[in-house]
mmCIF file of C-alpha atoms in Angstrom:
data_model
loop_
_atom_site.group_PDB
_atom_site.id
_atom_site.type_symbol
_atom_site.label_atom_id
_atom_site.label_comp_id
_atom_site.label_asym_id
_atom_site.label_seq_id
_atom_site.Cartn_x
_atom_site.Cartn_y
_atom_site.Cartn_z
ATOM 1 C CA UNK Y 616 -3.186 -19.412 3.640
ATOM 2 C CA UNK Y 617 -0.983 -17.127 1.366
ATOM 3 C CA UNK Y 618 -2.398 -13.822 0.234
ATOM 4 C CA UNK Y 619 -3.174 -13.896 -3.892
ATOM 5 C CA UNK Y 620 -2.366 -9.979 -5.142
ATOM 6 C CA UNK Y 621 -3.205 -8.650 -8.459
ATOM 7 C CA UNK Y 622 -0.048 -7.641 -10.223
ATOM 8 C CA UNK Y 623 -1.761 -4.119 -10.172
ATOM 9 C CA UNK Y 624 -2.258 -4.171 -6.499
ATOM 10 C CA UNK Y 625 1.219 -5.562 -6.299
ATOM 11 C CA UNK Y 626 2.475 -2.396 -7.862
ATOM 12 C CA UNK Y 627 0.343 0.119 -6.268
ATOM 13 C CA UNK Y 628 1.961 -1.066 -2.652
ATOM 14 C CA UNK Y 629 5.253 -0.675 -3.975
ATOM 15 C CA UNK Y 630 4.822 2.810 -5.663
ATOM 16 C CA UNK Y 631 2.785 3.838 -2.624
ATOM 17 C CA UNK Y 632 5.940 2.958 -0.217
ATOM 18 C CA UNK Y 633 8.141 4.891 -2.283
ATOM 19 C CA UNK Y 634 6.428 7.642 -1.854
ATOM 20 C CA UNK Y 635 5.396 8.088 -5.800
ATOM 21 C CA UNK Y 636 1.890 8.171 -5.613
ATOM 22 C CA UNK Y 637 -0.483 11.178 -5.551
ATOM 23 C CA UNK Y 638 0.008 11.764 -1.961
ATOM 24 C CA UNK Y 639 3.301 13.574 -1.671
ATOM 25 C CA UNK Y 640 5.383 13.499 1.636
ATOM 26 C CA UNK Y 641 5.515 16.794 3.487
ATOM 27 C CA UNK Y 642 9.325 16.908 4.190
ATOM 28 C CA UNK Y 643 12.773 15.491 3.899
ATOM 29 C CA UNK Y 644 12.768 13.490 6.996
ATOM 30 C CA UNK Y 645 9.600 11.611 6.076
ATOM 31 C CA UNK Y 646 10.681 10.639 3.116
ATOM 32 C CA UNK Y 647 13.937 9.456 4.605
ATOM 33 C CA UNK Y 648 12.172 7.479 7.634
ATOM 34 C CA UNK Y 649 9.889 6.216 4.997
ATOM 35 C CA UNK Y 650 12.404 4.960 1.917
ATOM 36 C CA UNK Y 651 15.200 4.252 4.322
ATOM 37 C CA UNK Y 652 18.122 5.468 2.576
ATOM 38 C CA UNK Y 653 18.651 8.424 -0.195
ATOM 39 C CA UNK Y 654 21.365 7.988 -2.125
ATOM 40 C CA UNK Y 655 24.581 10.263 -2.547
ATOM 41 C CA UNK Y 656 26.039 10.116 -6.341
ATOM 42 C CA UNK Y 657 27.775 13.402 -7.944
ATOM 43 C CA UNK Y 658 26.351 12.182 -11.392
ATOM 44 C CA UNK Y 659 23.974 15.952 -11.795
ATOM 45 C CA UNK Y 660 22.943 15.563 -15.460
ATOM 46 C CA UNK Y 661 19.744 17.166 -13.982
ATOM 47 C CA UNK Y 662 20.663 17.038 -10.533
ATOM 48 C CA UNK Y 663 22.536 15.325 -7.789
ATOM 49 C CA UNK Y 664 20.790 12.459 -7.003
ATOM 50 C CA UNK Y 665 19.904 13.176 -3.371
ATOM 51 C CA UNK Y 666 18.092 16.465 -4.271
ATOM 52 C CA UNK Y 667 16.134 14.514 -7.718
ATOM 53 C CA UNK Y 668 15.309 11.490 -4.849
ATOM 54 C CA UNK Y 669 13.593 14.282 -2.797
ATOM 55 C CA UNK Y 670 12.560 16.465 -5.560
ATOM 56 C CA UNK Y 671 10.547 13.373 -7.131
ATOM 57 C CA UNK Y 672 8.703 12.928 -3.980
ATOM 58 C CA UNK Y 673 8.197 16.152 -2.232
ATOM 59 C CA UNK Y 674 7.598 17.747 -4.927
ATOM 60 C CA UNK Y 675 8.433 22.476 -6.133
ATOM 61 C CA UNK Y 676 8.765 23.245 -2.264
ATOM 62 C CA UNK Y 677 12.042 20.843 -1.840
ATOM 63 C CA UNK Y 678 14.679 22.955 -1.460
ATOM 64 C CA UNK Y 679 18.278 21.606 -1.082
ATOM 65 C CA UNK Y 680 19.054 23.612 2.255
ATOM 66 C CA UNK Y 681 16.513 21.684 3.890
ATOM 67 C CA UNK Y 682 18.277 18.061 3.670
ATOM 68 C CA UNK Y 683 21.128 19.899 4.953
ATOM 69 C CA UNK Y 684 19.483 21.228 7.945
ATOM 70 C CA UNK Y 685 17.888 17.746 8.317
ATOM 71 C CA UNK Y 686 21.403 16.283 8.431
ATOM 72 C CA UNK Y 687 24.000 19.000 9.598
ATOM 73 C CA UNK Y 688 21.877 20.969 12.299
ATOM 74 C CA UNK Y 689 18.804 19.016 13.659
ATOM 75 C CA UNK Y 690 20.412 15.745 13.219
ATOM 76 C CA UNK Y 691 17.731 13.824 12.073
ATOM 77 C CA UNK Y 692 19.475 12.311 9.324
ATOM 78 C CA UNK Y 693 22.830 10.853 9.031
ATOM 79 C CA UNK Y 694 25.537 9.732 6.070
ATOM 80 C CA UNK Y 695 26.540 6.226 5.746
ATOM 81 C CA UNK Y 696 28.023 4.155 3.271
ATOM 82 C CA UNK Y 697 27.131 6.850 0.487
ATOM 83 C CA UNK Y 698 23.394 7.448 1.681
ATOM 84 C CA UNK Y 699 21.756 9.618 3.870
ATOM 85 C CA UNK Y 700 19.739 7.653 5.844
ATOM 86 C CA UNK Y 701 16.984 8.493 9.102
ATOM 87 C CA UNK Y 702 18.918 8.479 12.786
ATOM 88 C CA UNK Y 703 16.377 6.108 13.429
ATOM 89 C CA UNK Y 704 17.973 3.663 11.415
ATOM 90 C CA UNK Y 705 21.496 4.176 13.376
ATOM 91 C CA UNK Y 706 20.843 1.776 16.406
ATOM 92 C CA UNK Y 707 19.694 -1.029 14.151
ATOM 93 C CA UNK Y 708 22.978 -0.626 12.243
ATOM 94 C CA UNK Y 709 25.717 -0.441 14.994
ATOM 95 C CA UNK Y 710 25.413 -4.562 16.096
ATOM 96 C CA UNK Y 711 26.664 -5.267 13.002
ATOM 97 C CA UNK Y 712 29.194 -2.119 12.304
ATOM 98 C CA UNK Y 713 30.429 -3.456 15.753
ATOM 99 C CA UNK Y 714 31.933 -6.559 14.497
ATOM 100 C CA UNK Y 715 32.651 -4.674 10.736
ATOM 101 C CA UNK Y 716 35.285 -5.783 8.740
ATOM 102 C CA UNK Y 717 34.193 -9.288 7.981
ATOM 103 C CA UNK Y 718 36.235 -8.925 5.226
ATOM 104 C CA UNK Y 719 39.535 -10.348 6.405
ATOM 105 C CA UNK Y 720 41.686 -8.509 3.542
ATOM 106 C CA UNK Y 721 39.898 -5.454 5.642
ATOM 107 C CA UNK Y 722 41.187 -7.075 9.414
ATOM 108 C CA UNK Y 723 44.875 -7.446 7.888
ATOM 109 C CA UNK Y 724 44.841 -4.165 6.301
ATOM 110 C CA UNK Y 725 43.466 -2.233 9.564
ATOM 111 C CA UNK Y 726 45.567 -4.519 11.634
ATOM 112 C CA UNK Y 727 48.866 -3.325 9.790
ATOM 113 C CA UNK Y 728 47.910 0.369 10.213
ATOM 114 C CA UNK Y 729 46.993 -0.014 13.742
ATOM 115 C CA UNK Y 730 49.111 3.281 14.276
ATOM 116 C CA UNK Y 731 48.039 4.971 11.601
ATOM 117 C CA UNK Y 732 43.998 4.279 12.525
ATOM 118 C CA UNK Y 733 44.895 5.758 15.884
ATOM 119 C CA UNK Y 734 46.834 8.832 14.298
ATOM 120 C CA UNK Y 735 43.379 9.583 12.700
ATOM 121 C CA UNK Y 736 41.488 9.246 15.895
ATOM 122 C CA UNK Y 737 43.399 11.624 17.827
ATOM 123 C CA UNK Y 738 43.397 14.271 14.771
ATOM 124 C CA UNK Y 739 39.851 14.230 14.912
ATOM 125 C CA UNK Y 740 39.822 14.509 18.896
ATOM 126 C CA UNK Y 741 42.306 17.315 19.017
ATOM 127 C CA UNK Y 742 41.148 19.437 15.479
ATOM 128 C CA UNK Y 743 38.118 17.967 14.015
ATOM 129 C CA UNK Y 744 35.732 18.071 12.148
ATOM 130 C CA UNK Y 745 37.923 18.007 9.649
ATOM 131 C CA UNK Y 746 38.160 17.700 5.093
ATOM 132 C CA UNK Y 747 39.918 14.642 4.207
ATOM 133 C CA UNK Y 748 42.751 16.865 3.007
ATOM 134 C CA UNK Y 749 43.208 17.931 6.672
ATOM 135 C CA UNK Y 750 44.474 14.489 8.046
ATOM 136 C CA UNK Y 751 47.890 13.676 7.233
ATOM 137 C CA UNK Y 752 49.012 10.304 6.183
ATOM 138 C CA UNK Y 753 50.888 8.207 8.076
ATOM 139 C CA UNK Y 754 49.637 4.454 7.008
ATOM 140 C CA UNK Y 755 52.227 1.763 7.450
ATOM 141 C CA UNK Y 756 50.747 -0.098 4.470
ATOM 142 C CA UNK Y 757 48.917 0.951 1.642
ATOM 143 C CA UNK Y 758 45.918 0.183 -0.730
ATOM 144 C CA UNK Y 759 46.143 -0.871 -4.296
ATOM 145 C CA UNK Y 760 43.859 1.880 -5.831
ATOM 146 C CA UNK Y 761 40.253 -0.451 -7.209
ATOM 147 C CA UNK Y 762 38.617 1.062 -10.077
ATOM 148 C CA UNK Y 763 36.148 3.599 -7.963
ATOM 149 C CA UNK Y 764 39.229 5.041 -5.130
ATOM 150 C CA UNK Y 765 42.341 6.436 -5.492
ATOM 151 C CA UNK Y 766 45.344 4.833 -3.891
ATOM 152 C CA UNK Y 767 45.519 7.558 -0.931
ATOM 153 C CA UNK Y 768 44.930 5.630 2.267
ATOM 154 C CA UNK Y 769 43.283 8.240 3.966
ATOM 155 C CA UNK Y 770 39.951 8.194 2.822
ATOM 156 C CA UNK Y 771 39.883 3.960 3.639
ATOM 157 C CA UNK Y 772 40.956 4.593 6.681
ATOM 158 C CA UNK Y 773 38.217 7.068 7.213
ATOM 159 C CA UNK Y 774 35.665 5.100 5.650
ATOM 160 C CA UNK Y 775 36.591 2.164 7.576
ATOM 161 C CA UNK Y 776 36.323 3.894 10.782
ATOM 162 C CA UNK Y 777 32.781 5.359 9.852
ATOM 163 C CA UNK Y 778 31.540 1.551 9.252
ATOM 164 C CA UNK Y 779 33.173 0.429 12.486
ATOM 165 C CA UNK Y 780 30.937 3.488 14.264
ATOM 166 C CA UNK Y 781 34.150 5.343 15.545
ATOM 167 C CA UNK Y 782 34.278 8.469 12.814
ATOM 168 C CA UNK Y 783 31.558 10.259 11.615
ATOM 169 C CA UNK Y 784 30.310 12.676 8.391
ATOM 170 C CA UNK Y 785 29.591 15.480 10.019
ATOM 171 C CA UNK Y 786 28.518 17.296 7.122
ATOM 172 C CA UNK Y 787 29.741 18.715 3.672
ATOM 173 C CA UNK Y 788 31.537 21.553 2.272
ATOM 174 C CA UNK Y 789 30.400 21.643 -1.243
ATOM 175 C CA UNK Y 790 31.117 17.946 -2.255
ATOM 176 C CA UNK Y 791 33.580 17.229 0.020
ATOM 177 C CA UNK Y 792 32.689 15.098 3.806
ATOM 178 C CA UNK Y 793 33.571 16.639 6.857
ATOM 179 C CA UNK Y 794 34.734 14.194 9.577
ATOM 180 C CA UNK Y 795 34.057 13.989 13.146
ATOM 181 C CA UNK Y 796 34.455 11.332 16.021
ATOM 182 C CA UNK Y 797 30.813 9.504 16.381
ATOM 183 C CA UNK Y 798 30.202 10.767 19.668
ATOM 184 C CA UNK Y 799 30.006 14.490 18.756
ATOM 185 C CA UNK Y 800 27.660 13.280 15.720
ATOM 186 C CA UNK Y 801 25.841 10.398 16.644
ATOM 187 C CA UNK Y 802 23.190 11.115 19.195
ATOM 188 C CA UNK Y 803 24.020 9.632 23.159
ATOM 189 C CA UNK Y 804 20.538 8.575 23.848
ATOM 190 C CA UNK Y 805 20.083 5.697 20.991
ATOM 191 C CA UNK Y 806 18.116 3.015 22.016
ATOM 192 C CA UNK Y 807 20.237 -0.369 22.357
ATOM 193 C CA UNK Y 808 19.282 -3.519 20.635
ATOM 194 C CA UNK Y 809 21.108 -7.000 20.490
ATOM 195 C CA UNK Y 810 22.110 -8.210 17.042
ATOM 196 C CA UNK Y 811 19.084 -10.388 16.190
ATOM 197 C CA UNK Y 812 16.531 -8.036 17.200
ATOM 198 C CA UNK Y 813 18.284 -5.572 15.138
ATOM 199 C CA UNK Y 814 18.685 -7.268 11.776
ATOM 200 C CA UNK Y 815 14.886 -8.386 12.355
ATOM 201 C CA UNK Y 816 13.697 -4.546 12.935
ATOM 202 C CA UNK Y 817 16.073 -3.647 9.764
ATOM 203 C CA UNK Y 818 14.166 -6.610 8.219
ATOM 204 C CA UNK Y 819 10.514 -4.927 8.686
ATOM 205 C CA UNK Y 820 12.076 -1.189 7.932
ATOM 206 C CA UNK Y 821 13.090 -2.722 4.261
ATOM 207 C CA UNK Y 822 10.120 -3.821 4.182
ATOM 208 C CA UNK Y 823 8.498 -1.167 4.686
ATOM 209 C CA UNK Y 824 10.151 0.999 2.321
ATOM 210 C CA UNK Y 825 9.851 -1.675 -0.753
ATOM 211 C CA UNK Y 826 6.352 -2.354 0.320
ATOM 212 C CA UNK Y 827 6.683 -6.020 -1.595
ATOM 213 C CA UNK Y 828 10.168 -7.584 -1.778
ATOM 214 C CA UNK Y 829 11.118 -11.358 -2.212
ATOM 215 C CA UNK Y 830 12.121 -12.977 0.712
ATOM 216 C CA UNK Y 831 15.718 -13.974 -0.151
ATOM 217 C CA UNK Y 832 16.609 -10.947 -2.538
ATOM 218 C CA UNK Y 833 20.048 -9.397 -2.355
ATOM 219 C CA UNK Y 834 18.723 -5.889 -2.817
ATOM 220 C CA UNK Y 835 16.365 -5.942 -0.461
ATOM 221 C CA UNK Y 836 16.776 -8.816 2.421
ATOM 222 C CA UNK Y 837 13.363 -8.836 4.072
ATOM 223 C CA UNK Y 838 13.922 -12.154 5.752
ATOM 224 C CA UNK Y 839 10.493 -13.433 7.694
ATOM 225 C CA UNK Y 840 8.954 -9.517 8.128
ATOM 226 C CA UNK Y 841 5.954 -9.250 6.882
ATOM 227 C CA UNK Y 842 3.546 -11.421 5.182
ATOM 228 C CA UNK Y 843 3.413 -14.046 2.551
ATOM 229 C CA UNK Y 844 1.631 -13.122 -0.770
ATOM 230 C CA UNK Y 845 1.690 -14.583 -4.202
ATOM 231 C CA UNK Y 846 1.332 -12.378 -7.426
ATOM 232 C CA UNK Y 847 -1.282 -12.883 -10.011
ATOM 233 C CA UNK Y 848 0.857 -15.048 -13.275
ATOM 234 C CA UNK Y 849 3.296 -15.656 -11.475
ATOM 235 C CA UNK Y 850 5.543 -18.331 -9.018
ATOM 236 C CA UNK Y 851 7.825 -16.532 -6.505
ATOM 237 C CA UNK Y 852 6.680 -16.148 -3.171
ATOM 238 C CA UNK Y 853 6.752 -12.195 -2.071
ATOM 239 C CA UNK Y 854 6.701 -11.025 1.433
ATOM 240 C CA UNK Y 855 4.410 -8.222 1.628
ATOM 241 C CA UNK Y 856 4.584 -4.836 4.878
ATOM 242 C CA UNK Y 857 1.210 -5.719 6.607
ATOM 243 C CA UNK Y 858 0.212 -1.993 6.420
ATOM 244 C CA UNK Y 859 0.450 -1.768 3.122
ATOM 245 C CA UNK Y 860 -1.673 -4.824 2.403
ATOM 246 C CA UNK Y 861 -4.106 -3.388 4.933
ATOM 247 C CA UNK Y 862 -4.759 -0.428 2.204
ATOM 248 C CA UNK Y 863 -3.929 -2.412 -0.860
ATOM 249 C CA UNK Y 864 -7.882 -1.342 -2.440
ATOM 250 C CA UNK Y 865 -7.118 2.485 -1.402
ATOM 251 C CA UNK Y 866 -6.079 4.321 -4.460
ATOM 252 C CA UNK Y 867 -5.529 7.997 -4.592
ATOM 253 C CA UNK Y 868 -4.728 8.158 -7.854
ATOM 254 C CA UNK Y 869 -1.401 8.767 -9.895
ATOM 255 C CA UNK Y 870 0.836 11.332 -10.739
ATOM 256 C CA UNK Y 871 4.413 11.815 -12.823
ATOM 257 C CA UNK Y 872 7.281 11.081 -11.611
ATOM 258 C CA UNK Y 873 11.253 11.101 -13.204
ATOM 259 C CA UNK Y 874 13.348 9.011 -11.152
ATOM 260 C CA UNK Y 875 16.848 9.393 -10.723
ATOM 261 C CA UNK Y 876 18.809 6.491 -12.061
ATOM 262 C CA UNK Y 877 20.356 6.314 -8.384
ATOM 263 C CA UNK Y 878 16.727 6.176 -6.556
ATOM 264 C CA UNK Y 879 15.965 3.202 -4.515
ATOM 265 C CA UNK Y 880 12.746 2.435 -6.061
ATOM 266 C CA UNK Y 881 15.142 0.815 -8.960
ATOM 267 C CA UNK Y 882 17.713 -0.864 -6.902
ATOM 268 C CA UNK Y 883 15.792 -4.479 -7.081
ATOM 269 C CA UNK Y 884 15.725 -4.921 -11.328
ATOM 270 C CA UNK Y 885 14.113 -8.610 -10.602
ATOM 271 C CA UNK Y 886 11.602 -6.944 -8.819
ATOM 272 C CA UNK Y 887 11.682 -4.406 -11.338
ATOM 273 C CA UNK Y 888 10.878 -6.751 -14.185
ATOM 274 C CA UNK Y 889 8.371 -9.611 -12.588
ATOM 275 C CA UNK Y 890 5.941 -6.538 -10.949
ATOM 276 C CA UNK Y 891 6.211 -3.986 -13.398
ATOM 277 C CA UNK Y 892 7.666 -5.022 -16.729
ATOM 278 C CA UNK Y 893 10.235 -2.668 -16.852
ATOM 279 C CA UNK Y 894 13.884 -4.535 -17.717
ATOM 280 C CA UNK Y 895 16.024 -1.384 -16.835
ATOM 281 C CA UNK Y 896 19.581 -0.638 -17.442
ATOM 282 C CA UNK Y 897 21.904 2.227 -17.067
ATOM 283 C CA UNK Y 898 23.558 3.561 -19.842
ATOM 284 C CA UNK Y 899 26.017 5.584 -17.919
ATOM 285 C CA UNK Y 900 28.965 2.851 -18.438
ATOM 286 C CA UNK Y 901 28.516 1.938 -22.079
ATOM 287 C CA UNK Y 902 29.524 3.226 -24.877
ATOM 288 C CA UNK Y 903 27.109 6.371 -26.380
ATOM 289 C CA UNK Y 904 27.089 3.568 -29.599
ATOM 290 C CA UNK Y 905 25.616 1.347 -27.398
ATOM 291 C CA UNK Y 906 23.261 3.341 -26.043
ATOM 292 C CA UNK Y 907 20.009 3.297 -26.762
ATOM 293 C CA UNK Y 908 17.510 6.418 -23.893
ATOM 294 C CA UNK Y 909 21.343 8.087 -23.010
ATOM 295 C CA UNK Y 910 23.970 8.514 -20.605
ATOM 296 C CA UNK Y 911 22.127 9.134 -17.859
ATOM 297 C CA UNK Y 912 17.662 8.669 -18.715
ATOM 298 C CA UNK Y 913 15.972 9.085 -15.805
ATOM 299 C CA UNK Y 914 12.870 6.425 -15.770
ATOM 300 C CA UNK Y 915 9.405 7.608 -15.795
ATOM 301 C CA UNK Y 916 7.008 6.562 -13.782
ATOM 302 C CA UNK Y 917 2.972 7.090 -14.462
ATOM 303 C CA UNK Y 918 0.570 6.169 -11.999
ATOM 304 C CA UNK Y 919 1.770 2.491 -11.842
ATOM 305 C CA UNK Y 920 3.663 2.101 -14.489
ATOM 306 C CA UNK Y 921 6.956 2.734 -15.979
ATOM 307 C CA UNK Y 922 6.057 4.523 -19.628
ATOM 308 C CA UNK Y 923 9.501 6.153 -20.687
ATOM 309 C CA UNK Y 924 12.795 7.337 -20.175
ATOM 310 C CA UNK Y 925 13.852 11.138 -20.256
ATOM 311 C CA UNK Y 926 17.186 11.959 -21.846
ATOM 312 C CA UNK Y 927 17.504 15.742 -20.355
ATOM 313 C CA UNK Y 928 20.527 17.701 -18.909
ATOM 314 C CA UNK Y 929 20.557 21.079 -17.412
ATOM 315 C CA UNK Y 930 22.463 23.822 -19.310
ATOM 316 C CA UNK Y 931 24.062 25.868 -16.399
ATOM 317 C CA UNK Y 932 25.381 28.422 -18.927
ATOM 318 C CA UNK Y 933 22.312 28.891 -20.883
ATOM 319 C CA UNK Y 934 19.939 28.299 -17.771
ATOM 320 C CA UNK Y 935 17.911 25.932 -19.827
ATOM 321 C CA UNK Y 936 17.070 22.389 -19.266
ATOM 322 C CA UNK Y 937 17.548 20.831 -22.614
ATOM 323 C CA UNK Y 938 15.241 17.798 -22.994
ATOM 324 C CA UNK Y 939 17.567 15.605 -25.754
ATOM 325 C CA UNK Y 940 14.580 13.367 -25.871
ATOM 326 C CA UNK Y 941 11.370 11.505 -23.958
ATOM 327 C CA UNK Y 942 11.356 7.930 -25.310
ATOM 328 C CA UNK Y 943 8.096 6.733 -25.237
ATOM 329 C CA UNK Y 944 8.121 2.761 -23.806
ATOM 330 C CA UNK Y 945 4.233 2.843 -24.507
ATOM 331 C CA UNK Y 946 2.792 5.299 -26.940
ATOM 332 C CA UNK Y 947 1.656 8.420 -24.813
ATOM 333 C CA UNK Y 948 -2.039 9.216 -25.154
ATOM 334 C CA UNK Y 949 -2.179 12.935 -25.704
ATOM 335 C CA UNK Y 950 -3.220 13.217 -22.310
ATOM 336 C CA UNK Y 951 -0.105 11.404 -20.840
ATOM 337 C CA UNK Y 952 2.078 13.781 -23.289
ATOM 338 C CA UNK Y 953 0.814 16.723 -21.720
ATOM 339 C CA UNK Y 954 1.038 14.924 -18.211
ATOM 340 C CA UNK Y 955 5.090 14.542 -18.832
ATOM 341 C CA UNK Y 956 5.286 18.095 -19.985
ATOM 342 C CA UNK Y 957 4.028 19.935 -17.493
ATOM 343 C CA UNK Y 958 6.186 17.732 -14.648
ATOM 344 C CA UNK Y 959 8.671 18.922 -17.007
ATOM 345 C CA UNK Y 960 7.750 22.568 -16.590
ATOM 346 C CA UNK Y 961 7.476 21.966 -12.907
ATOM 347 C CA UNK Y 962 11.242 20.553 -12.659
ATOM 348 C CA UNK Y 963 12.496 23.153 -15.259
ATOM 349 C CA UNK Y 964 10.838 25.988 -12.580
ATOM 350 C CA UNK Y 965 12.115 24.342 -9.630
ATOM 351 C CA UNK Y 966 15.402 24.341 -11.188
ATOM 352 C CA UNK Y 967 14.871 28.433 -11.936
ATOM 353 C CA UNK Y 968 15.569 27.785 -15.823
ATOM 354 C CA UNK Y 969 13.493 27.231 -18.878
ATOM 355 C CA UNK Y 970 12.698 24.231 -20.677
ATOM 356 C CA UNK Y 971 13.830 23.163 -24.494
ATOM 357 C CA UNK Y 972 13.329 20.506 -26.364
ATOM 358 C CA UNK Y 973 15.675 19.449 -28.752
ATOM 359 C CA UNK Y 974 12.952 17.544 -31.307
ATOM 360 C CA UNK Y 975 10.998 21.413 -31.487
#
């Protein structure tokens, strides 16, 4: 028999395994082994999104040299595919980076470079880790640049060999990857898996970091994990992370939270409409005419729901952060204003700047 959920229990699992409720996570790594992937993006309106993702969660003692001691010196954490994501998560990837490209423009392309891919290889082996600058080019056929990458081959190559398992980040200099073989990055003692057991064990990890996720959805494949459940109003059939459902009644109460456009808790907008009522879009790529919260809101989350969008941007030569505007979705009680204010004053100190609002 399937499982009936109140839409409000429905949204109290998924805020719960996103680690947005009152309950805040103690450290980088459990919010990575938790959420399953934080996501790199340059866009720092506020700021970058991997340090908001962790900021939003953890909470004023997040501080950014601790995801790079997570990732550069203990090793805990790892960069893939423009995420950091938990080392426990690396032996359920490599079945299926083991057979990557499936892309057969990808197979010709690699195939035609064969010498240049193993140029790379033995740079790495003699010099690295290396900047991208630091490997020469020697591709026998180039890329047409797409929109998002420039037409130097390098960098595909690279990438190409990270997804393959082969070359590694092995950390950062500023904004810029450093590049190792795997084996002096990856650890030697990974557990192995076959490639069914893997995508299942991916399967309950997603899971487990939406909380509730359609079976069949593209932005978070779940496949049989889990449980069935149905939602309160409503047709689809959800699959829901048994824990979770085991502590659906718990409630520890609610807090603040301003999400980074970027964060995963917004990657699934079906989900994001049918459990919370919140039709979301990013601004960043319109027009400012078009625009209606700004080039870059950040949603914000109360308790369970989503009740605005913050149009702020930090003011490194003024050391403010100007708050442009907080658009109210829902009217704000007068306790919910002062709510959003002080997590305002609490990002504006954890940034070391003061806050101003541009309506005062």
């Amino acid at each position: 028999m399937t499982t009936r959920l109140t839409l409000g229990q429905a949204r109290r699992i998924a805020v719960r395994a996103q680690l947005l409720d009152a309950q805040r996570p103690g450290d980088v790594v459990e919010v990575a082994e938790q959420i399953g992937e934080i996501k790199i993006d340059p866009t720092a309106t506020i700021a970058p999104c991997e340090h908001t993702v962790l900021w939003s969660r953890i909470g004023w003692s997040y501080e950014a040299g601790q995801l790079r001691k997570a990732v550069e010196g203990d090793r805990l954490l790892f960069e893939l595919g423009g995420a950091f994501r938990p080392m426990s998560m690396l032996p359920l990837l490599l079945p299926e980076m083991s057979r990557w490209p499936q892309r057969e423009s990808s197979r010709q392309w690699l195939a035609a470079n064969d010498r240049f891919r193993s140029d790379v290889i033995a740079r790495l082996r003699a010099e690295g880790p290396l900047l991208t600058a630091r490997i020469p080019d020697t591709a026998q056929v180039v890329r047409a640049p797409d929109g998002w990458s420039g037409a130097n081959p390098v960098p595909h190559m690279l990438e190409f060999l990270t997804w393959q398992g082969i070359v590694a980040v092995a950390g950062r200099e500023g904004r810029q990857r450093v590049w190792d073989l795997a084996e002096r990055v990856y650890p030697s003692d990974l557990p192995v898996y076959d490639e069914d057991e893997a995508t299942h064990l991916r399967h309950e990890r997603k899971l487990q970091a939406a909380g509730i996720a359609k079976q069949s959805s593209p932005w978070t494949p779940v496949g049989d994990a889990g449980e069935p459940v149905m939602i309160e109003g409503g047709t689809r059939k959800y699959r829901v992370d048994p824990a979770a459902l085991a502590a659906v009644d718990e409630d520890d109460g609610g807090r603040v939270a301003f999400l980074n456009p970027y964060d995963v808790m917004l990657f699934d907008r079906p989900r994001l409409s049918e459990i919370f009522g919140f039709d979301y879009v990013l601004e960043q790529f319109k027009p400012k005419p078009q625009r209606r919260y700004g080039y870059f809101a950040h949603p914000i989350l109360m308790g369970e729901r989503f009740v605005g969008m913050l149009d702020a941007a930090l003011d490194k030569s003024r050391d403010v952060l100007r708050v442009n505007a907080v658009h109210e979705l829902v009217p704000f009680e007068p306790e919910e204003n002062e709510m959003v204010r002080a997590e305002l004053a609490e990002l504006g100190e954890w940034l070391g700047v003061a806050v101003e609002y541009d309506q005062e």
